[in-house]
Coordinates of C-alpha atoms in Angstrom, one line a residue:
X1 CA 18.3 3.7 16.9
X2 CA 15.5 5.5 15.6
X3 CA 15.4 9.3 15.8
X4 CA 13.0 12.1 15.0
X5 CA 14.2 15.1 12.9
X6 CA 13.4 18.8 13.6
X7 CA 13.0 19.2 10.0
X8 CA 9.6 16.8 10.1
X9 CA 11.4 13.6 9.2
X10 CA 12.3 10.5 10.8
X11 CA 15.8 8.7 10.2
X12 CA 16.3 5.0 10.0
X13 CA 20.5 3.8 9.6
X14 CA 21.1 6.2 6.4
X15 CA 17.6 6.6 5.5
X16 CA 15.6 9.4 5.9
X17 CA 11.8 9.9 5.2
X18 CA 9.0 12.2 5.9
X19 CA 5.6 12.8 5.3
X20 CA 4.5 13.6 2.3
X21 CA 1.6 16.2 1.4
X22 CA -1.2 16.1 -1.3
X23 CA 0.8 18.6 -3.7
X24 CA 3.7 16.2 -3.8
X25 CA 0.9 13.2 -4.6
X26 CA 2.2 12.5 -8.5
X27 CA 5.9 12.4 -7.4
X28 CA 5.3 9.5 -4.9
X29 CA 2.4 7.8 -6.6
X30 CA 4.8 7.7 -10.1
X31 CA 7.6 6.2 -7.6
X32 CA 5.2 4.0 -6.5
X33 CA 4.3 2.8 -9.5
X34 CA 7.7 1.9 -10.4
X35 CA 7.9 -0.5 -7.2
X36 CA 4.6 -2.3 -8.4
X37 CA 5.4 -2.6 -12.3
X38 CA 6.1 -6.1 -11.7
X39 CA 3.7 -7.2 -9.2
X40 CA 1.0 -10.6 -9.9
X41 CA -2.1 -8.8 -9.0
X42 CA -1.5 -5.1 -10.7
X43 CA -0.2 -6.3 -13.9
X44 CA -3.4 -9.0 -14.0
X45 CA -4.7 -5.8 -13.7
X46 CA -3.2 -3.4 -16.4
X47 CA -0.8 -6.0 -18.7
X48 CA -0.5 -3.5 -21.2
X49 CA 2.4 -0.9 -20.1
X50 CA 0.8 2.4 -21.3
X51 CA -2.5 1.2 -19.3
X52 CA -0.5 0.7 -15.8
X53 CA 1.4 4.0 -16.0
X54 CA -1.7 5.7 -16.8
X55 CA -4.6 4.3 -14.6
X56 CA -2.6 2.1 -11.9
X57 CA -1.4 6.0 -9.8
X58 CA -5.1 6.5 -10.2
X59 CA -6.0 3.4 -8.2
X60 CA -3.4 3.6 -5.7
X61 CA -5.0 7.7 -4.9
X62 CA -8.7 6.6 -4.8
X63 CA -7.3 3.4 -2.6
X64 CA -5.2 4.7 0.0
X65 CA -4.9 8.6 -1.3
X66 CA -6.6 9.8 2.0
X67 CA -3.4 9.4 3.5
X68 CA -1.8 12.7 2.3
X69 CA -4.6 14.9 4.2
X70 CA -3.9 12.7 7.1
X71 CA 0.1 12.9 7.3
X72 CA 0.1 9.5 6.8
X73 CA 1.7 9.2 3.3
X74 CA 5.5 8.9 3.8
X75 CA 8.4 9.1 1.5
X76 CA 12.0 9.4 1.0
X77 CA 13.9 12.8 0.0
X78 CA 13.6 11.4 -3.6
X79 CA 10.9 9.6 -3.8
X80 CA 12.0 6.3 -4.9
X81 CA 10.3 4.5 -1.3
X82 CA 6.7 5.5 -0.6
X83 CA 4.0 4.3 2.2
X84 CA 0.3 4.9 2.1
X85 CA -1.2 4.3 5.4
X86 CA -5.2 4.8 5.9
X87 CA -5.4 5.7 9.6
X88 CA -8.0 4.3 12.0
X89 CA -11.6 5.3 10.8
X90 CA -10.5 5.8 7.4
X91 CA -10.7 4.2 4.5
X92 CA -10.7 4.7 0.4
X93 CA -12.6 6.3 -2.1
X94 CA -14.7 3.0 -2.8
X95 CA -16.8 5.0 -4.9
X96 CA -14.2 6.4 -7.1
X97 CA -12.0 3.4 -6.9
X98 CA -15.0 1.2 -8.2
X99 CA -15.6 3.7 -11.0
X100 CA -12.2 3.6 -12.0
X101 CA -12.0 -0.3 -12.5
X102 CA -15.2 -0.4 -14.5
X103 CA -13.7 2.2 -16.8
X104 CA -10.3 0.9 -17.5
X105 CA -10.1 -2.8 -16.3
X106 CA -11.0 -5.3 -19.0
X107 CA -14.9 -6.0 -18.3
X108 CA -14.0 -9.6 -18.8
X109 CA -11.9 -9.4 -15.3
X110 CA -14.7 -7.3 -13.6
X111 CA -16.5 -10.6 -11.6
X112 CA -13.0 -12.0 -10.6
X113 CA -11.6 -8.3 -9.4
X114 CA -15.2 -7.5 -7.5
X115 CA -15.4 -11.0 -5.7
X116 CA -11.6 -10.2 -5.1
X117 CA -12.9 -6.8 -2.9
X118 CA -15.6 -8.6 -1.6
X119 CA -13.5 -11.1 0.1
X120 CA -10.7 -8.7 1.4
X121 CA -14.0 -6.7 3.0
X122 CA -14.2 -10.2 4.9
X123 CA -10.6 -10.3 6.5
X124 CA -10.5 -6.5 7.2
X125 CA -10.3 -6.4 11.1
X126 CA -13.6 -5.1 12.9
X127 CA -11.2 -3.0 15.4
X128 CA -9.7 0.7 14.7
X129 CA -6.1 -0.1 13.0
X130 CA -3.6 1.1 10.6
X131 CA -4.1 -0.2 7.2
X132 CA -1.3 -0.4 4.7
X133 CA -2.6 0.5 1.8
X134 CA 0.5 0.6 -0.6
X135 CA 4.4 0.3 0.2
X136 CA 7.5 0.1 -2.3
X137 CA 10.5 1.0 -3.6
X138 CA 11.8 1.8 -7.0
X139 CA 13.2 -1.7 -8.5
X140 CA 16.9 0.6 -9.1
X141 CA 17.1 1.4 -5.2
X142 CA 15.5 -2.5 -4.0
X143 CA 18.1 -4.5 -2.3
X144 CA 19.8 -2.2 -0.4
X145 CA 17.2 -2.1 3.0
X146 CA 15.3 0.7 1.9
X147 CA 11.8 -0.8 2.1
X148 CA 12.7 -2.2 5.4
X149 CA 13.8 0.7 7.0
X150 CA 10.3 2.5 5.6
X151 CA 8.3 -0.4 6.8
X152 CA 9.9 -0.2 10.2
X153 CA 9.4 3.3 10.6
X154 CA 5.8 3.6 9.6
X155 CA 5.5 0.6 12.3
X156 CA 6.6 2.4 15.2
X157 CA 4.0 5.1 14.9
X158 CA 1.7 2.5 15.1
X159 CA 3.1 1.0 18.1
X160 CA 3.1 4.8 19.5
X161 CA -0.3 4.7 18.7
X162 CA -0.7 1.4 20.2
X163 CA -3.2 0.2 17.5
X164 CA -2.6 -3.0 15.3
X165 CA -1.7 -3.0 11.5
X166 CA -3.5 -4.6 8.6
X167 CA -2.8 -4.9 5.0
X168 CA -3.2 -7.1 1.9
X169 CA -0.6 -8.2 0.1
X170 CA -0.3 -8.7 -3.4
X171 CA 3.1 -10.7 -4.1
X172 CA 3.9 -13.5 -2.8
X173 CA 8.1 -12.4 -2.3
X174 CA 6.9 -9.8 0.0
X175 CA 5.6 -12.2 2.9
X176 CA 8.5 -12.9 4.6
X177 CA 9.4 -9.2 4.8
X178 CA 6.0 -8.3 6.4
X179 CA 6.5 -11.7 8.8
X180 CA 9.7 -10.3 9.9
X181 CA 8.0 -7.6 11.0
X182 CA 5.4 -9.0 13.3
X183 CA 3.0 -9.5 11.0
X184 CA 0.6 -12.8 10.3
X185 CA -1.2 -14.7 7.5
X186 CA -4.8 -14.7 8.4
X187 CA -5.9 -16.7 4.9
X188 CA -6.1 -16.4 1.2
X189 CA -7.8 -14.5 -0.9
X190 CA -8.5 -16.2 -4.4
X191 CA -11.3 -15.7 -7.0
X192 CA -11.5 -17.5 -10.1
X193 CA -8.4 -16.4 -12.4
X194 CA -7.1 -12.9 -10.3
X195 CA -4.0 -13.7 -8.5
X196 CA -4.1 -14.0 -5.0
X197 CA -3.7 -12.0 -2.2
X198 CA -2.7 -12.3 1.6
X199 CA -4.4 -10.6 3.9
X200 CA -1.8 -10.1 7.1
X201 CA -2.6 -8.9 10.6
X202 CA 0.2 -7.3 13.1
X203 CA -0.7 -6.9 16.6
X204 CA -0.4 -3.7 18.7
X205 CA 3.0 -4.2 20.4

């Protein structure tokens, strides 16, 4: 059973996790970072090590940082599982986020990354919804249900809020954990040599 904390947290089986607020923002965007240091589409991105522990933090902030003024970044006690959620009616820094790729992606990736936005822009759902904007879990705690039990938590707010979920995924392994969880394949997005992504919707439930 899931149950609320009156410490702020919710608990899920052993887990526990809570919101997390914008002056804790480098502890979960470095744990983060750890859960994405092996996926397709980041490290097309930043290859080179020193470039993805240096810029890719940035990205995820200007992407889906909005979440920590909204109580919608979540975490665990420490910080090896982390969510960004973009509430209804908001959305990223596109501004910033585009100003960070032309600065520190290569600029011979730049057409295949922009058509890349401009195709998720198609598949983002015209109704108000939760957007996932980044979940994951350090690679030394994956295996053990943690980023289950953070997906399914983050979920049921949702469902409380009775709006549908969206989110793009960028690795391919991760499908059938988001399917399990309600959530559908709505197509493909692919441009030229940027690995693909999956856009997935999840009905209000």
């Amino acid at each position: 059973m899931l149950k609320r904390e009156n410490r702020g947290g919710t608990t899920k089986g052993n887990f526990m996790f809570r919101s997390s607020t914008r002056s804790e923002a480098e502890s979960l965007l470095s744990g983060l970072a750890l859960g994405f240091s092996a996926d397709p589409f980041m490290r097309w991105l930043y290859p080179e090590p020193a470039d993805f522990l240096t810029h890719f933090p940035r990205v995820m902030d200007f992407f889906g940082g909005r979440a920590f003024e909204q109580g919608s970044a979540f975490r665990n006690d420490d910080f090896t599982a982390g969510a960004l959620w973009l509430p209804p009616s908001i959305h990223p820094d596109e501004e910033r986020l585009v100003a960070c790729f032309e600065q520190t992606v290569s600029s011979e990736k730049h057409e295949a990354l922009f058509e890349t936005f401009g195709q998720m822009d198609n598949y983002h759902p015209d109704e108000d919804c939760w957007h996932l904007a980044f979940i994951a879990v350090d690679p030394i705690r994956q295996g053990k249900g943690l980023g289950s039990a953070l997906l399914e938590c983050c979920l049921k707010r949702c469902d409380e809020d009775g709006r549908p979920a969206y989110l793009e995924s960028t690795n391919p392994t991760n499908l059938s954990l988001y399917k399990r969880y309600g959530f559908q394949e709505m197509g493909l997005i692919k441009a030229d040599q940027a690995p693909p992504l999956f856009p997935m919707f999840r009905a209000a439930q």
